[in-house]
Coordinates of C-alpha atoms in Angstrom, one line a residue:
M1 CA 0.7 91.5 -57.6
N2 CA 3.7 91.1 -60.0
R3 CA 5.1 88.3 -57.9
L4 CA 1.8 86.5 -57.8
I5 CA 1.5 86.7 -61.6
T6 CA 5.2 85.7 -62.3
E7 CA 5.0 82.7 -59.9
S8 CA 1.7 81.6 -61.4
Q9 CA 3.1 81.8 -64.9
D10 CA 6.1 79.7 -63.9
S11 CA 3.9 76.9 -62.7
T12 CA 1.6 76.9 -65.8
V13 CA 2.4 75.1 -69.1
M14 CA 1.2 74.9 -72.6
I15 CA 0.1 71.4 -73.8
E16 CA 0.1 70.3 -77.4
C17 CA -1.9 67.2 -78.5
K18 CA -2.2 65.9 -82.1
N19 CA -2.9 68.2 -85.0
D20 CA -1.6 71.3 -83.2
S21 CA -4.4 71.2 -80.7
L22 CA -3.3 73.5 -77.8
G23 CA -4.3 73.7 -74.2
S24 CA -2.9 74.6 -70.8
G25 CA -2.0 72.8 -67.6
W26 CA -0.7 73.5 -64.1
A27 CA 1.7 71.8 -61.8
I28 CA 0.2 70.0 -58.8
E29 CA 1.8 68.1 -56.0
L30 CA 0.6 64.6 -56.6
E31 CA 2.5 61.3 -56.9
N32 CA 2.4 59.8 -60.4
E33 CA 3.0 56.2 -61.4
T34 CA 5.2 57.1 -64.4
S35 CA 8.0 58.1 -62.0
I36 CA 8.3 54.5 -60.9
K37 CA 9.5 53.4 -64.4
Y38 CA 11.1 56.8 -65.4
P39 CA 12.5 58.4 -62.2
S40 CA 12.9 61.8 -63.7
Y41 CA 9.1 62.1 -64.4
T42 CA 8.2 63.4 -61.0
T43 CA 6.2 66.5 -62.0
S44 CA 2.5 66.1 -62.2
I45 CA 0.4 68.4 -64.4
M46 CA -3.4 68.8 -64.1
T47 CA -5.3 69.8 -67.3
A48 CA -8.7 69.4 -68.8
H49 CA -9.7 66.0 -70.3
H50 CA -10.8 67.6 -73.6
V51 CA -7.3 69.0 -74.0
I52 CA -5.7 65.5 -74.1
E53 CA -8.7 63.4 -75.4
D54 CA -7.3 63.0 -78.9
C55 CA -4.0 61.7 -77.5
L56 CA -5.4 58.9 -75.4
D57 CA -4.3 56.3 -78.0
T58 CA -0.6 57.1 -77.5
K59 CA -1.0 58.6 -74.0
K60 CA 1.6 61.2 -75.0
V61 CA 1.5 65.0 -75.3
S62 CA 4.1 67.8 -75.6
I63 CA 4.6 70.1 -72.6
Y64 CA 6.0 73.6 -73.1
V65 CA 7.4 75.6 -70.2
L66 CA 7.5 79.4 -70.3
G67 CA 10.9 80.6 -71.4
E68 CA 12.3 77.3 -72.5
E69 CA 13.0 76.5 -76.1
R70 CA 12.3 72.7 -76.0
A71 CA 9.3 70.6 -75.5
Y72 CA 9.0 67.9 -72.8
T73 CA 7.2 64.6 -73.2
G74 CA 4.1 64.2 -71.0
F75 CA 2.5 60.9 -70.3
I76 CA -1.2 60.9 -69.7
E77 CA -1.8 58.9 -66.5
K78 CA -5.4 59.3 -65.4
W79 CA -8.5 61.1 -66.7
D80 CA -12.0 61.9 -65.6
K81 CA -14.2 62.7 -68.5
K82 CA -17.2 63.6 -66.3
N83 CA -15.3 66.3 -64.4
D84 CA -13.2 67.2 -67.5
L85 CA -9.9 66.6 -65.8
A86 CA -6.7 64.7 -66.6
L87 CA -3.3 64.1 -64.9
I88 CA 0.0 64.1 -66.9
A89 CA 3.5 63.1 -65.7
T90 CA 6.5 65.0 -67.1
S91 CA 10.2 65.6 -66.4
A92 CA 9.8 69.4 -66.7
E93 CA 10.7 71.0 -63.4
L94 CA 8.0 73.2 -62.1
R95 CA 6.9 74.5 -58.7
P96 CA 3.5 73.0 -57.9
F97 CA 0.6 75.3 -57.0
E98 CA -0.7 75.1 -53.4
L99 CA -4.4 74.1 -53.3
S100 CA -6.8 76.5 -51.6
A101 CA -8.1 75.1 -48.3
W102 CA -11.6 76.5 -48.9
A103 CA -14.1 76.9 -51.7
P104 CA -14.2 80.4 -53.3
L105 CA -17.4 82.3 -52.5
E106 CA -19.4 84.6 -54.9
G107 CA -17.5 87.8 -55.5
Y108 CA -14.1 86.1 -54.8
W109 CA -11.3 87.5 -56.9
V110 CA -9.6 85.0 -59.3
M111 CA -7.0 84.9 -62.1
A112 CA -6.8 82.5 -65.0
V113 CA -3.4 81.7 -66.5
G114 CA -3.0 79.8 -69.8
A115 CA -2.1 79.8 -73.4
P116 CA -5.1 81.3 -75.3
E117 CA -4.5 80.9 -79.1
G118 CA -0.9 79.8 -78.2
F119 CA 0.1 83.0 -76.3
E120 CA 1.9 81.3 -73.4
A121 CA 1.4 82.4 -69.8
S122 CA -1.4 84.9 -70.6
V123 CA -3.2 86.3 -67.5
T124 CA -6.8 87.5 -67.1
F125 CA -8.7 88.6 -64.0
G126 CA -12.2 88.3 -62.8
Y127 CA -14.4 87.0 -59.9
I128 CA -16.4 84.0 -58.9
M129 CA -20.0 84.4 -59.9
N130 CA -21.3 81.2 -58.4
S131 CA -20.6 77.5 -57.9
M132 CA -22.7 74.3 -58.3
E133 CA -21.5 70.8 -57.5
N134 CA -18.0 70.5 -59.0
E135 CA -18.2 73.6 -61.2
L136 CA -17.1 77.2 -60.7
Y137 CA -18.7 80.1 -62.7
Y138 CA -16.3 83.0 -63.1
T139 CA -15.7 86.1 -65.2
A140 CA -12.0 86.1 -66.1
P141 CA -12.0 86.1 -69.9
I142 CA -10.6 82.9 -71.6
S143 CA -10.1 81.8 -75.2
G144 CA -9.3 78.6 -77.0
G145 CA -6.0 77.3 -75.5
N146 CA -6.9 78.4 -71.9
S147 CA -8.6 75.1 -71.2
G148 CA -6.8 73.1 -68.5
G149 CA -5.1 76.1 -67.0
P150 CA -5.4 77.1 -63.3
I151 CA -8.0 79.3 -61.7
I152 CA -6.0 81.0 -58.9
D153 CA -7.1 83.0 -55.9
N154 CA -5.5 86.2 -54.5
E155 CA -3.0 84.2 -52.5
G156 CA -1.7 82.3 -55.5
R157 CA -3.5 79.1 -54.6
A158 CA -5.3 77.0 -57.2
V159 CA -9.1 76.9 -56.7
G160 CA -10.0 75.1 -60.0
T161 CA -9.2 74.3 -63.6
V162 CA -10.4 76.1 -66.7
T163 CA -12.8 73.8 -68.6
A164 CA -15.3 75.8 -70.8
S165 CA -16.4 79.1 -72.1
A166 CA -20.1 79.7 -71.7
I167 CA -21.3 80.7 -75.2
D168 CA -23.1 84.1 -75.5
S169 CA -22.5 84.7 -71.7
D170 CA -20.3 86.9 -69.6
F171 CA -18.9 84.0 -67.6
N172 CA -16.9 80.9 -68.0
I173 CA -16.8 77.5 -66.3
G174 CA -14.1 75.6 -64.4
T175 CA -13.9 72.4 -62.4
S176 CA -13.5 73.2 -58.7
L177 CA -11.1 71.4 -56.5
D178 CA -14.0 69.1 -55.4
G179 CA -13.7 67.6 -59.0
L180 CA -10.2 66.4 -58.1
C181 CA -11.7 64.3 -55.3
A182 CA -13.4 62.0 -57.8
K183 CA -10.2 60.4 -59.2
F184 CA -7.1 62.3 -58.3
V185 CA -6.9 63.3 -54.6
E186 CA -8.3 61.6 -51.4
C187 CA -10.5 64.2 -49.8
E188 CA -12.0 64.2 -46.3
G189 CA -15.1 66.2 -46.9
K190 CA -16.9 68.1 -49.6
Y191 CA -13.9 70.4 -50.0
F192 CA -10.3 70.2 -49.2

């Protein structure tokens, strides 16, 4: 379990947009167009659209890697407001998460990693309650700053992205990997 947590924290970042607005993101193995112009920007970060929305005018955010004192520049490449997702390119070196090959079922154990209230690489545990279309409903507690972080299964594979907290409810909402198929990844079927 400790290895799963440590490896997940090492692949998760804190993202800062304008006005000290904080969110989270996770490394994903996707080619990005920024690396054509800037060869060192080979790392792709997935996050929630609402985390970067106020920075779309400059298309730049700051990326903070656990244990590093400096901030990296991140370039916003693509976004999908409907599924609340965005892709960022950066030069920070991170190991990308593997993507789960199947959709998580009800009762499936999950972990959320992120930067709630700026506390980098915080970890919470829960389970999948249900799923509908491109959304996952899960019980791992989250706070402001967790948005954009990964939802991870018991094998350390990403199953979704944290997107919202359900007000006055005991569950939260994330975008499933199916949501990536809309703009970011070519998918063969309903799920990877």
